[in-house]
Each structure stands twice: as C-alpha cells, then as structure tokens.
Coordinates of C-alpha atoms and ligand atoms in Angstrom, one line a residue:
M141 CA 138.3 124.0 128.1
C142 CA 136.9 126.7 125.9
G143 CA 138.2 130.2 125.3
I144 CA 135.9 133.1 125.9
I145 CA 136.4 136.8 125.2
G146 CA 134.3 140.0 125.7
Y147 CA 135.2 143.6 124.7
T148 CA 133.5 147.0 124.8
G149 CA 135.4 150.1 123.9
S150 CA 136.6 152.3 121.1
E151 CA 138.2 149.7 118.9
N152 CA 136.6 147.5 116.2
A153 CA 135.1 144.8 118.4
R154 CA 134.9 142.2 115.7
E155 CA 138.7 142.5 115.0
V156 CA 139.6 142.6 118.8
L157 CA 137.5 139.5 119.3
L158 CA 138.9 137.5 116.4
D159 CA 142.5 138.4 117.3
A160 CA 141.8 137.4 120.9
L161 CA 140.2 134.1 119.9
E162 CA 143.3 133.2 117.9
L163 CA 145.3 133.7 121.1
L164 CA 142.8 131.6 123.0
E165 CA 142.3 128.9 120.4
Y166 CA 144.8 126.7 122.3
R167 CA 142.0 126.2 124.9
G168 CA 139.8 124.5 122.4
Y169 CA 139.3 124.6 118.7
D170 CA 136.3 122.6 117.5
S171 CA 134.3 125.6 116.6
A172 CA 134.2 129.4 117.1
G173 CA 131.9 132.3 117.0
V174 CA 131.4 136.0 117.7
A175 CA 128.4 138.2 118.5
V176 CA 128.7 142.0 118.1
K177 CA 126.3 144.9 118.6
E178 CA 126.1 147.1 115.5
A179 CA 127.0 150.6 116.5
G180 CA 124.0 152.2 114.6
S181 CA 121.1 149.9 115.1
G182 CA 122.3 148.2 118.3
K183 CA 121.3 144.9 116.7
T184 CA 123.2 141.8 117.8
V185 CA 124.9 140.0 114.9
V186 CA 126.1 136.4 115.5
R187 CA 128.6 134.6 113.2
R188 CA 129.6 131.1 114.2
C189 CA 130.9 127.9 112.6
A190 CA 132.4 124.5 113.2
G191 CA 136.2 124.8 112.5
R192 CA 139.0 127.1 113.4
V193 CA 139.1 130.8 114.1
R194 CA 140.5 131.3 110.6
D195 CA 137.2 129.9 109.2
L196 CA 135.2 132.2 111.4
R197 CA 137.4 135.2 110.2
K198 CA 136.5 134.2 106.6
L199 CA 132.8 134.1 107.6
C200 CA 133.1 137.6 108.9
E201 CA 134.8 139.1 105.9
T202 CA 131.5 140.4 104.5
E203 CA 130.6 142.2 107.8
T204 CA 131.1 145.9 107.3
H205 CA 129.1 147.5 110.2
F206 CA 131.3 148.9 112.9
S207 CA 130.7 147.7 116.4
G208 CA 132.4 148.6 119.7
C209 CA 130.9 145.8 121.8
G210 CA 130.9 142.0 121.5
I211 CA 131.6 138.5 122.8
G212 CA 133.4 135.5 121.3
H213 CA 134.1 131.8 121.9
T214 CA 136.3 129.1 120.7
R215 CA 134.9 125.6 121.7
W216 CA 136.2 122.3 123.0
A217 CA 133.0 120.2 122.8
T218 CA 131.6 118.6 125.9
H219 CA 127.8 118.5 125.3
G220 CA 126.8 118.0 121.7
G221 CA 128.9 117.3 118.7
V222 CA 131.1 119.7 116.6
S223 CA 128.6 121.6 114.5
D224 CA 127.5 125.1 113.5
V225 CA 124.4 124.8 115.6
N226 CA 126.3 123.8 118.7
A227 CA 128.9 126.5 118.3
H228 CA 128.7 129.5 120.6
P229 CA 127.4 132.3 120.9
H230 CA 123.9 131.0 121.7
Q231 CA 120.9 133.1 121.6
A232 CA 117.5 133.0 123.4
G233 CA 115.1 135.8 123.2
S234 CA 116.9 139.0 124.3
V235 CA 120.0 137.1 125.5
T236 CA 123.2 136.3 123.7
L237 CA 125.7 134.1 125.6
V238 CA 129.0 132.3 125.5
H239 CA 129.9 129.7 128.2
N240 CA 132.9 127.7 129.4
G241 CA 132.2 124.8 131.7
I242 CA 129.7 122.0 132.4
I243 CA 126.1 122.5 133.6
E244 CA 125.3 119.2 135.3
N245 CA 121.6 119.8 135.8
Y246 CA 120.7 121.2 132.4
R247 CA 118.2 118.4 131.7
E248 CA 116.3 119.2 134.9
L249 CA 116.3 122.9 134.0
I250 CA 114.8 122.1 130.6
A251 CA 112.0 120.2 132.3
D252 CA 111.5 122.6 135.2
Y253 CA 111.2 125.7 133.0
G254 CA 109.5 124.1 129.9
L255 CA 112.4 125.0 127.7
E256 CA 112.3 122.0 125.4
G257 CA 110.6 123.7 122.5
K258 CA 113.0 126.7 122.6
L259 CA 116.2 124.8 122.0
R260 CA 117.9 124.2 118.7
S261 CA 121.3 122.8 119.8
E262 CA 122.4 119.8 121.9
T263 CA 124.3 122.0 124.3
D264 CA 123.9 122.8 128.0
S265 CA 125.0 126.3 127.3
E266 CA 121.9 127.2 125.2
V267 CA 119.8 126.0 128.2
V268 CA 121.5 128.7 130.3
A269 CA 120.7 131.3 127.6
A270 CA 117.0 130.3 127.7
L271 CA 117.0 130.5 131.5
L272 CA 118.5 133.9 131.5
D273 CA 115.9 135.1 129.0
Y274 CA 113.2 133.5 131.2
F275 CA 114.4 135.6 134.2
Y276 CA 115.3 138.8 132.3
E277 CA 112.8 141.6 133.1
G278 CA 115.1 144.5 132.4
N279 CA 117.7 144.1 135.2
P280 CA 120.7 142.1 133.9
Q281 CA 122.4 141.7 137.3
E282 CA 119.2 140.3 138.8
A283 CA 118.5 137.9 135.9
V284 CA 122.1 136.6 136.1
Q285 CA 121.9 136.1 139.9
K286 CA 118.6 134.3 139.6
T287 CA 119.9 132.1 136.8
V288 CA 123.1 131.1 138.5
G289 CA 121.2 130.3 141.6
R290 CA 119.7 127.4 139.7
L291 CA 122.8 126.1 138.0
K292 CA 124.8 123.1 139.2
G293 CA 128.3 122.6 137.8
T294 CA 131.1 124.8 136.5
F295 CA 130.6 127.9 134.4
A296 CA 132.0 131.1 133.1
L297 CA 129.1 132.9 131.5
V298 CA 129.5 136.0 129.3
V299 CA 126.2 137.7 128.3
M300 CA 124.8 140.5 126.2
F301 CA 121.2 141.7 126.5
E302 CA 119.5 143.1 123.4
D303 CA 118.4 146.3 125.1
R304 CA 121.9 147.0 126.7
R305 CA 123.9 148.4 123.9
D306 CA 127.5 148.6 125.0
A307 CA 127.3 146.5 128.1
I308 CA 128.7 142.9 128.7
Y309 CA 127.9 140.8 131.8
A310 CA 129.8 137.9 133.3
V311 CA 129.7 135.5 136.2
R312 CA 131.7 132.4 137.0
N313 CA 132.0 129.3 139.2
V314 CA 135.3 127.5 139.0
S315 CA 135.8 128.2 135.2
P316 CA 138.3 131.1 134.9
V317 CA 137.6 134.8 134.0
V318 CA 140.0 137.6 134.1
A319 CA 139.1 141.2 133.2
T320 CA 140.5 144.6 132.9
L321 CA 139.7 148.3 132.1
C322 CA 142.3 149.9 129.9
E323 CA 142.5 152.8 127.5
Q324 CA 141.1 150.7 124.7
G325 CA 138.0 149.9 126.8
A326 CA 136.9 147.0 129.1
M327 CA 137.8 143.4 128.4
L328 CA 137.4 140.0 129.9
A329 CA 138.8 136.6 128.8
S330 CA 139.3 133.1 130.0
D331 CA 143.0 133.8 130.6
L332 CA 145.6 136.5 130.4
T333 CA 146.9 135.5 127.0
A334 CA 144.1 137.5 125.4
L335 CA 144.5 140.6 127.6
C336 CA 148.3 141.0 127.6
R337 CA 148.2 142.7 124.1
F338 CA 146.5 145.6 125.8
T339 CA 147.6 145.7 129.4
N340 CA 149.4 143.8 132.2
R341 CA 146.9 144.9 134.8
Y342 CA 144.0 142.6 135.4
F343 CA 141.6 141.3 138.1
V344 CA 140.2 137.9 138.6
L345 CA 136.4 137.8 138.6
P346 CA 135.5 136.4 142.0
E347 CA 133.1 133.4 142.0
Y348 CA 129.4 134.3 141.9
Q349 CA 130.0 138.0 141.6
V350 CA 128.3 139.6 138.6
L351 CA 130.6 141.8 136.5
E352 CA 129.3 144.6 134.1
L353 CA 131.7 145.9 131.5
R354 CA 131.0 149.2 129.9
K355 CA 133.2 151.3 127.6
D356 CA 134.2 153.6 130.4
G357 CA 134.0 151.4 133.5
V358 CA 133.3 148.2 135.3
T359 CA 130.9 147.3 138.1
L360 CA 131.1 144.3 140.3
W361 CA 128.1 143.1 142.5
D362 CA 128.3 140.4 145.1
P363 CA 125.4 137.9 145.4
D364 CA 123.6 140.3 147.8
G365 CA 123.8 143.1 145.2
K366 CA 126.6 145.0 147.2
V367 CA 129.0 146.9 144.9
M368 CA 132.5 145.4 145.2
E369 CA 135.9 146.8 144.2
P370 CA 137.9 144.8 141.7
E371 CA 141.3 143.6 143.1
Y372 CA 143.8 144.5 140.3
Q373 CA 147.0 142.5 139.9
T374 CA 150.0 142.9 137.6
V375 CA 151.3 140.1 135.4
D376 CA 155.1 140.0 134.9
W377 CA 154.8 139.2 131.2
E378 CA 155.9 141.8 128.8
L379 CA 153.1 142.9 126.5
N380 CA 152.8 140.9 123.3
S381 CA 154.9 138.1 124.7
S382 CA 152.2 135.7 123.4
G383 CA 153.2 136.1 119.8
K384 CA 155.3 133.5 117.8
N385 CA 158.2 135.9 117.2
G386 CA 158.9 134.3 113.8
Y387 CA 158.8 130.7 114.8
P388 CA 156.4 128.5 112.7
F389 CA 154.9 127.1 115.9
Y390 CA 154.6 128.2 119.5
M391 CA 156.0 124.9 120.6
E392 CA 159.3 125.5 118.9
K393 CA 159.4 129.1 120.3
E394 CA 158.7 127.8 123.8
I395 CA 161.3 125.0 123.6
M396 CA 163.9 127.6 122.5
E397 CA 162.9 129.9 125.4
Q398 CA 163.8 127.4 128.1
P399 CA 167.2 128.6 129.0
G400 CA 165.8 132.1 129.8
A401 CA 162.7 130.7 131.5
V402 CA 164.8 128.5 133.8
T403 CA 167.2 131.4 134.5
R404 CA 164.3 133.8 135.4
T405 CA 162.7 131.1 137.6
I406 CA 165.8 130.5 139.7
E407 CA 167.7 133.8 139.7
G408 CA 165.5 135.6 142.3
R409 CA 165.6 132.5 144.6
I410 CA 169.3 132.0 145.1
R411 CA 171.2 134.3 147.6
G412 CA 174.8 133.7 148.6
G413 CA 174.6 130.5 146.6
M414 CA 171.8 129.1 148.8
P415 CA 168.1 128.5 147.8
D416 CA 165.9 131.3 149.2
F417 CA 162.1 131.4 149.2
S418 CA 161.7 134.5 151.4
A419 CA 160.4 136.6 148.4
D420 CA 157.7 133.9 147.9
G421 CA 156.8 134.0 151.6
V422 CA 157.4 130.3 152.0
P423 CA 158.7 129.6 155.5
D424 CA 161.2 126.8 156.3
T425 CA 158.7 125.4 158.8
L426 CA 156.7 124.2 155.8
F427 CA 159.7 122.0 154.9
T428 CA 160.8 121.0 158.4
D429 CA 157.4 120.2 160.0
C430 CA 156.1 117.8 157.4
E431 CA 156.7 114.0 157.7
R432 CA 155.7 113.1 154.1
I433 CA 155.1 114.8 150.8
C434 CA 152.3 114.3 148.3
V435 CA 152.6 115.8 144.8
I436 CA 149.3 116.3 143.0
A437 CA 149.2 117.1 139.3
C438 CA 148.2 116.0 135.8
G439 CA 150.0 115.1 132.6
T440 CA 153.4 116.9 132.2
A441 CA 153.1 118.5 135.6
M442 CA 152.7 115.1 137.1
H443 CA 155.8 113.9 135.3
A444 CA 157.7 116.8 136.9
G445 CA 156.4 115.4 140.2
L446 CA 157.9 112.0 139.3
V447 CA 161.3 113.7 139.0
A448 CA 160.7 115.4 142.4
Q449 CA 159.9 112.0 143.9
A450 CA 163.2 110.6 142.8
L451 CA 165.0 113.6 144.3
V452 CA 163.1 113.6 147.6
K453 CA 163.8 109.9 148.0
S454 CA 167.5 110.0 147.1
V455 CA 168.4 113.3 148.8
L456 CA 165.8 113.7 151.6
H457 CA 165.1 110.0 152.3
M458 CA 161.5 110.9 152.8
H459 CA 158.2 109.3 152.0
I460 CA 156.7 110.9 148.9
E461 CA 153.7 110.0 146.7
V462 CA 152.9 111.4 143.3
E463 CA 149.2 111.3 142.7
M464 CA 147.4 111.7 139.4
A465 CA 145.0 114.5 140.4
S466 CA 142.1 112.8 138.6
E467 CA 142.5 109.7 140.7
F468 CA 143.4 111.4 144.0
M469 CA 140.1 111.8 145.6
Y470 CA 138.9 108.3 144.7
S471 CA 142.0 106.5 146.0
D472 CA 141.5 107.0 149.7
P473 CA 144.7 109.0 150.0
V474 CA 146.5 109.0 153.4
I475 CA 146.6 112.8 154.0
D476 CA 146.9 114.6 157.4
E477 CA 148.4 117.7 159.0
K478 CA 151.9 116.2 158.6
T479 CA 151.5 115.9 154.9
L480 CA 153.0 118.6 152.6
V481 CA 150.9 118.7 149.5
I482 CA 152.6 120.2 146.5
A483 CA 150.3 120.9 143.6
V484 CA 151.9 121.5 140.2
S485 CA 150.1 123.2 137.3
Q486 CA 151.1 125.4 134.5
S487 CA 147.7 127.0 134.0
G488 CA 146.6 126.9 137.6
E489 CA 143.1 126.1 136.3
T490 CA 143.2 122.3 135.9
I491 CA 140.0 121.3 137.6
D492 CA 141.2 117.8 138.7
T493 CA 144.2 119.4 140.4
L494 CA 142.1 122.2 141.9
E495 CA 139.5 119.8 143.4
A496 CA 142.3 117.6 144.7
V497 CA 143.9 120.5 146.5
K498 CA 140.6 121.5 148.1
Y499 CA 140.1 117.8 149.2
A500 CA 143.7 117.6 150.7
R501 CA 143.3 120.9 152.6
L502 CA 140.1 119.8 154.1
R503 CA 142.0 116.9 155.6
G504 CA 144.6 119.2 157.2
A505 CA 147.4 119.2 154.7
K506 CA 149.3 122.4 154.0
C507 CA 149.4 123.1 150.3
L508 CA 152.3 124.6 148.4
S509 CA 151.6 125.1 144.7
V510 CA 154.1 125.5 141.8
I511 CA 152.1 127.6 139.2
N512 CA 152.9 129.5 136.1
V513 CA 149.8 131.8 135.9
R514 CA 149.6 134.4 138.7
G515 CA 146.3 134.6 140.6
S516 CA 144.9 131.4 139.0
S517 CA 142.4 129.3 140.8
I518 CA 144.8 126.8 142.2
A519 CA 147.1 129.6 143.3
R520 CA 144.2 131.2 145.2
E521 CA 143.3 127.8 146.8
S522 CA 146.8 127.2 148.1
D523 CA 148.5 128.1 151.4
Y524 CA 151.7 129.0 149.6
V525 CA 152.6 129.5 145.9
I526 CA 155.9 129.5 144.1
Y527 CA 155.5 130.9 140.6
T528 CA 157.5 129.7 137.7
S529 CA 158.6 132.4 135.3
A530 CA 158.1 130.6 132.0
G531 CA 155.9 133.3 130.5
P532 CA 152.8 132.5 128.5
E533 CA 152.8 128.9 127.3
I534 CA 150.5 128.7 124.3
A535 CA 151.3 125.4 122.7
V536 CA 149.1 122.6 124.0
A537 CA 152.2 120.5 124.5
S538 CA 153.9 121.7 127.7
T539 CA 157.6 122.3 127.4
K540 CA 159.1 125.4 129.3
A541 CA 156.5 125.0 132.0
Y542 CA 158.0 121.5 132.7
T543 CA 161.6 122.5 132.9
T544 CA 160.8 125.5 135.1
Q545 CA 158.7 123.3 137.4
L546 CA 161.7 121.0 137.7
A547 CA 163.9 124.1 138.4
V548 CA 161.6 124.9 141.4
F549 CA 161.7 121.3 142.6
Y550 CA 165.5 121.4 142.6
L551 CA 165.3 124.6 144.8
I552 CA 162.7 123.1 147.1
V553 CA 164.8 119.9 147.6
A554 CA 168.0 121.9 148.2
R555 CA 166.1 124.1 150.8
M556 CA 164.6 121.1 152.5
A557 CA 167.9 119.3 152.6
H558 CA 169.6 122.2 154.3
S559 CA 166.8 123.1 156.6
R560 CA 166.4 119.5 157.7
G561 CA 170.2 119.2 158.3
I562 CA 170.8 116.7 155.5
F563 CA 173.0 119.0 153.4
T564 CA 175.8 121.2 154.8
E565 CA 176.0 124.7 153.5
E566 CA 178.8 123.6 151.1
E567 CA 176.8 120.6 149.9
T568 CA 173.7 122.8 149.3
Q569 CA 175.8 125.4 147.4
C570 CA 177.3 122.6 145.3
F571 CA 173.8 121.3 144.4
I572 CA 172.7 124.9 143.5
R573 CA 175.8 125.5 141.3
E574 CA 174.8 122.4 139.3
L575 CA 171.3 123.8 139.0
Q576 CA 172.7 127.1 137.7
R577 CA 174.4 125.1 134.9
T578 CA 171.1 123.8 133.5
P579 CA 170.4 126.8 131.2
E580 CA 173.8 126.3 129.6
T581 CA 173.3 122.5 129.1
I582 CA 169.9 123.2 127.7
R583 CA 171.5 125.7 125.3
D584 CA 174.0 123.1 124.3
V585 CA 171.1 120.7 123.3
L586 CA 169.3 123.4 121.4
A587 CA 172.4 124.4 119.5
R588 CA 172.5 120.8 118.2
R589 CA 168.8 120.4 117.5
R590 CA 169.5 119.5 113.9
E591 CA 171.0 116.2 115.1
V592 CA 167.7 115.5 116.9
H593 CA 165.8 116.3 113.7
V594 CA 167.8 113.6 111.9
L595 CA 166.8 111.0 114.6
A596 CA 163.2 112.2 114.3
K597 CA 163.1 111.2 110.6
K598 CA 163.8 107.6 111.8
V599 CA 160.4 107.4 113.6
L600 CA 158.2 109.4 111.2
A601 CA 156.6 106.3 109.8
A602 CA 156.2 104.5 113.1
K603 CA 152.8 103.5 114.3
D604 CA 154.1 102.2 117.7
L605 CA 157.3 103.0 119.5
F606 CA 158.9 102.0 122.8
M607 CA 160.9 104.3 125.0
I608 CA 163.0 102.4 127.6
G609 CA 165.0 103.4 130.6
R610 CA 165.4 102.8 134.3
G611 CA 165.0 105.1 137.3
L612 CA 165.1 108.8 136.4
D613 CA 165.6 107.7 132.8
H614 CA 162.1 106.1 133.0
S615 CA 160.6 109.3 134.4
I616 CA 162.4 111.3 131.6
L617 CA 160.9 109.0 129.0
L618 CA 157.3 109.1 130.4
E619 CA 157.3 112.8 129.7
G620 CA 159.1 112.3 126.3
S621 CA 156.5 109.7 125.4
L622 CA 153.6 112.0 126.3
K623 CA 155.1 114.7 124.1
L624 CA 155.5 112.3 121.1
K625 CA 152.0 110.9 121.6
E626 CA 150.2 114.2 121.9
V627 CA 151.7 116.1 118.9
S628 CA 152.6 113.2 116.5
Y629 CA 149.8 110.7 117.3
I630 CA 152.4 107.9 117.3
H631 CA 151.5 105.3 120.0
S632 CA 154.6 105.7 122.1
E633 CA 155.0 103.7 125.3
A634 CA 157.6 104.5 128.0
Y635 CA 158.6 101.4 129.8
A636 CA 161.0 100.7 132.7
S637 CA 163.5 98.7 130.7
G638 CA 164.1 96.1 133.4
E639 CA 160.4 95.2 133.2
L640 CA 160.3 94.6 129.4
K641 CA 161.3 90.9 129.7
H642 CA 158.3 90.3 132.0
G643 CA 156.0 90.5 128.9
P644 CA 156.1 93.6 126.7
I645 CA 159.3 92.4 125.0
A646 CA 156.9 90.1 123.1
L647 CA 156.0 93.2 121.0
I648 CA 159.5 93.8 119.8
T649 CA 160.0 92.6 116.3
Q650 CA 162.2 93.5 113.3
D651 CA 162.6 97.3 113.0
T652 CA 160.4 98.1 116.0
P653 CA 161.5 101.7 116.8
V654 CA 163.0 102.0 120.3
V655 CA 164.2 105.2 122.0
A656 CA 166.4 104.7 125.0
S657 CA 167.6 107.1 127.6
V658 CA 170.9 106.5 129.3
T659 CA 171.9 109.3 131.7
Q660 CA 172.4 107.6 135.1
D661 CA 175.9 106.4 135.8
K662 CA 174.7 103.8 138.3
L663 CA 172.1 102.3 136.0
M664 CA 174.1 102.4 132.7
S665 CA 175.3 98.8 132.7
K666 CA 171.8 97.4 133.3
E667 CA 170.3 99.7 130.7
L668 CA 172.9 98.6 128.2
S669 CA 171.8 95.0 128.7
N670 CA 168.2 95.9 128.2
I671 CA 169.1 97.8 125.0
R672 CA 171.0 94.7 123.7
E673 CA 168.0 92.5 124.5
V674 CA 165.7 94.5 122.3
A675 CA 168.4 95.1 119.6
S676 CA 169.0 91.3 119.4
R677 CA 165.3 90.9 118.6
G678 CA 165.5 93.4 115.7
A679 CA 164.6 96.6 117.3
D680 CA 165.9 99.8 115.6
V681 CA 167.4 101.7 118.6
A682 CA 168.2 105.4 119.1
V683 CA 169.8 106.4 122.4
F684 CA 169.9 109.7 124.2
V685 CA 173.0 109.2 126.3
K686 CA 175.1 111.2 128.7
D687 CA 178.3 112.0 126.8
S688 CA 180.6 110.3 129.3
L689 CA 178.6 107.1 129.0
A690 CA 178.4 107.1 125.1
K691 CA 181.5 104.9 124.4
E692 CA 179.8 101.6 125.0
L693 CA 176.8 102.6 122.9
E694 CA 178.5 103.6 119.8
D695 CA 176.9 100.7 117.9
Y696 CA 173.6 102.6 118.1
E697 CA 172.4 105.9 116.7
L698 CA 173.2 108.4 119.5
F699 CA 172.3 111.9 120.6
R700 CA 175.0 112.9 123.1
L701 CA 173.7 114.9 126.1
P702 CA 176.0 117.3 128.0
D703 CA 177.3 115.8 131.2
M704 CA 175.7 116.8 134.5
R705 CA 175.3 115.2 137.9
D706 CA 172.9 112.3 137.4
E707 CA 169.9 114.0 139.2
F708 CA 170.2 117.0 136.8
M709 CA 170.4 115.1 133.5
V710 CA 166.6 115.4 133.3
M711 CA 166.9 119.0 132.1
P712 CA 169.0 118.5 128.9
A713 CA 167.4 115.0 128.2
S714 CA 163.8 116.2 128.4
V715 CA 164.6 119.2 126.1
A716 CA 166.1 116.8 123.5
L717 CA 162.9 114.6 123.7
Q718 CA 160.7 117.7 123.3
L719 CA 162.7 118.5 120.1
L720 CA 162.2 114.9 118.9
A721 CA 158.4 115.1 119.3
Y722 CA 158.3 118.6 117.8
Y723 CA 160.2 117.6 114.6
V724 CA 158.2 114.4 114.1
S725 CA 155.0 116.3 114.3
S726 CA 156.1 119.3 112.1
D727 CA 157.6 116.9 109.6
K728 CA 154.3 115.1 109.4
G729 CA 152.7 118.4 108.6
F730 CA 150.5 118.5 111.7
D731 CA 149.3 121.6 113.5
V732 CA 151.9 121.1 116.3
D733 CA 150.4 123.7 118.6
K734 CA 146.8 122.4 118.4
P735 CA 146.8 118.6 118.4
R736 CA 143.4 116.9 117.7
N737 CA 141.1 116.4 120.6
L738 CA 143.3 118.3 123.1
A739 CA 143.0 121.7 124.8
K740 CA 145.6 123.5 126.8
V741 CA 143.6 123.9 129.9
V742 CA 141.5 121.0 131.1
T743 CA 138.7 122.6 133.1
V744 CA 136.3 119.6 133.0
E745 CA 136.7 116.6 135.3
Ligands
LIG804 C1 151.2 118.5 128.6 O1 151.9 118.5 127.4 C2 149.7 118.4 128.3 N1 149.2 119.4 127.5 C3 148.9 118.2 129.6 O2 149.3 116.9 130.1 C4 149.1 119.2 130.8 O3 150.4 119.0 131.3 C5 148.1 118.8 131.8 O4 146.8 119.0 131.3 C6 148.2 119.7 133.1 O5 148.0 121.0 132.8 P1 148.4 122.1 133.9 O6 149.9 122.0 134.1 O7 148.0 123.5 133.3 O8 147.7 121.8 135.2

C-alpha cells in the first residue's frame, strides 16, 4: 500500500524523489521520507516526517547539497502508528531502506538475531534494515539474498549501502516494483505513475531477483547469482498523462475522461460490428468450453462484476458467481476446469485478488483478467488478459476504471452470446451498437453535471443516507454508495428497495435522505411503490431516472438519464453517481483524491 521510489542519475535526486512521491502519494499518505547521498561527501542524509509529501518538501527546503542518488517512501501504516520515527526511510548501520509490504516473521527475526536493542521504531521494515546490516560484508547482492532468504511475507525493498555512492538495490516478493534506464538515469518505483514522466519503457522486477541501479546501467541477478536480462515493456500511456490538467482533483479529471477511456477500450475490439478479442489473444474456446463463470475482485472492480453477473444471467442464462476476493479462499469455492474465472482489477496488484487467482488456477480453472496496468502481478498470473485503456487512474476512488471494466464485460458477453449460438450476428451487432453509444450518453451526463451538483447540496449535511433500487439499479447503487462513502465519509447504504420493508425501513424518518435509481423498464412500477413507501414516512428523495420513465416521478427531485437499453443504463447512471459523490466531497472541502485511511492499491491481505 505504500509508494516507493529510487533514482540515480544526472538530475537533482531530491527533487526527482519528491515529485515522484507526489505522484505515488495515492498509494498511502500517512508519512513520507527521502534519503539522498550527498554528491561531495557521499554521506546519506535522511529527511522524514508524519504527514503529506508537501510537509516533507517543506522539511527539505533547507537542504542545499546536490545529490544524484536517493530513495523515497510514502507510507500507509501497517506496523506501528503514524509518527516521524515510524516513517521511512529506516537506517541501520551502513544500510538505508524503504519497504512496501508486510514481514510476517519480524518478531522471530528480532529474537533470532538479537536486534532488540538496535531498533527505535515499531515497524517490521526497520527489522529488515537491521538484518541487512547484519549480513552486509561489502557485497550488496549477497547481503540482500541472505536477508530475503529469512523473510516471510510480502516485500518490495529498496536499499542504499553507505559505501556504495551512486547505487541503489532492490528485491521484491509480491509487492510491485517497476524500473527503467532512461536518459535521466536509472529509476524504480512501486508503479508506472512515477516513471511515465521520464519514459514509457519499463521492466517489472522479477520476484527474488536482485536489482542494482547505477547512473549508467542496471544489473539483475537471480537467486543463484546469475546475471539476467531485464524484459522491457512499453506502456501505452502518453508521457505526463498522470498530471491533473487543470482540474482541482484527479477524481474530476478521471470522471471527465470516461467517454474517451471507454472509446479507447472498445474501438480496437470491434470488427465488422462484431466483438473481437483476436488482438488480445483470447480464443473463443475460453468462452464456449466453460460451464460456469466466477468473477473475483474487490471494491469497485467487484461491483463491475455484479453488473456482469446480471448480463451473464439475462443474456447467456449461465451460472455465475461474483466472489469478494478477500473471502474467496475461505468460502470453499466450487471451482474446477469447467469454471471460467474472470479477475477484475484496475491496478493488477490487489493482493486479495492475486492470491484468489492463484488459488483458482491451482484448482484447474482458466483465468481471464480484466486489468488496467500492463504487466501487473495479476496480469502475469493469468492465462489471458484483456487490458482496459483507462490510462493512469490516480484518485483513490475508482471511476474510469469501472466504466472501462464494464465496457470489456459488454464485449465479453456479446462474444460469448454469439460463440455459444445465443445471439445471431444481427443481434450481436445490435448489442454492440448500443455499447458504441455509451461514450455519447456519458458525455450527455457530464454536460449536465451542474444539475448533479445541485442534488449534491441536498445531502451535504447528511450523516446517514439510503440508496434504493432493484436488480441492476441495486448494483448501480452499490457502486454509487461506495463512491459516496469513501470520498465524503457519509454512511451511505445501498439497499434492494424491495427488501426495505423487511426491516431497514424502520430507519426512515422525517427528512432521511434517500437516493433512488430507476433505469429498468421492467422494474419501474415496483421501484415507484418502494419510493412512495419511504416518501410517505418522511424521506427526502432524489431519483436518478431514465428519461422515458421520468413522467411518473415528477413529484421528486430528478436527474434525468439519457435513454439506453436497460442493460446499458449502468454507464450513464454510474457516472452521474460518481459526480454526486465527487461534488459532496469537494463541497465539504475534503481532499477528494486521498480520502482518510485509504490507499489506491491494497497490497496487504
Ligand atoms: C474503489 O473506489 C476503491 N478505491 C477500491 O474499492 C478499489 O476498487 C479496490 O481496492 C480494488 O482495486 P483494484 O481494482 O486495483 O484491484
């Protein structure tokens, strides 16, 4: 969950590190720190503090010595509270280190190597620094290999040794590290966001291989000490695409980018009006040979799976489960070689999803992943990958990743329906034409975002809020409710509206804010009754309604959604609910992009 960065080259390392940490801060922002090697003396200077990168930047203002080599860290606390002493980098003897992950056996290591007296922090990371120092006898690669041989858990370690002036070392297990050698020097980071200012060429550090970064080159050793060649990849993000481009928050920028993101995601996968995954190397047999589907994901990605579930049942009439990745391995899942597992993840690094994919594949399932970050851990663990083209998603609250995941699911369902003989070619093309309308309907919602802002003002003061709908509307609202919770801290609960009268309606009193979604022709009359039930008990109702259904709801505050076929209404409706959450949070004056307690990538179980 933390952000790590390392740089050695011709630029001012402290500035490179601080700028990169600002880009990585979405991964965790409890505390931050940098360590640089002063060019003249070669001395390592550490500056670290609880708080944001902006606080660290202030702390570094008095630093004048130039340095061309350093490492940095922005923390999401796992072991030890949020404090200066627990902030990274940690030092022990000749070692300076930053770490992302969880060392499960750090207490045993303290006892086994008599480290107790050497530690000042409460962190597992400082134990690793002390162990590295214990093993260091002048050969960094050897010391690193000896150390990781004793670690249990997940880690991305980035290390400097006092007597190695311009070199940085790294090793990982599960926690991500990408690296590159470019004209500015050699760099590594937790993810591409920090590298794509300099280059779009990178390689993923293979697990348990030791990486040495020098100003003019990189060296990789495998656990046996054999020199390995980095496997470079190219990311299809334009350089500097991870800036805010004038928006106050990344979340607003990324909401506004959705028409283009959806278009880029589908355009290369429609030929002759038909869905086509040949460029992704996904064979039709993956879709025709399976007897059931299991979607595995977390959070927003899991909510995209719920929409897929509705489509698979209504269009393909197939069995499909949507599994919370964190529960999957402990729920005795029924998985076999006839199960198509679809893992969904924006980052491709969510450890719950990664471990669930490994578990499913061990039981014979084929795994197709829908991922936004090329070459990520889940992508590498899958049999097949379909990449979304959302571009870098920086805001912790996921928006464009969600709608591009949905776009891929519409393509998958259409391809499966045709390859399994359920849709004729004409029916498939008709379905795809409706999908091709989604960028335009999203644009329509974005063009009227001020109307959503007005509705947002109604809920600003709310402490608790219900979101009610049936069927796909319920799935739409589960995601809308998560958005509102995570950026505005309002306790919002999405409820199947038909279920309210079995208990929760007891919570509806005068002026209880209720948001309803009414987008499904076949469910509208029932949803209207449920809205009347809460309104008659004093609820203050706002309805996101498909335009053609709005007539009977004109007694309530409405946001009219552009008409689409029922199963596609998720796209404009979810964008409207993203805007609702965004405006509530920004009007409350919160840091919308970095909500408290959260991090963008959850790499701890
Ligand atoms: C979404 O707004 C949240 N930030 C979170 O639920 C996220 O969707 C979840 O952690 C999964 O992340 P992933 O898509 O990178 O796997």
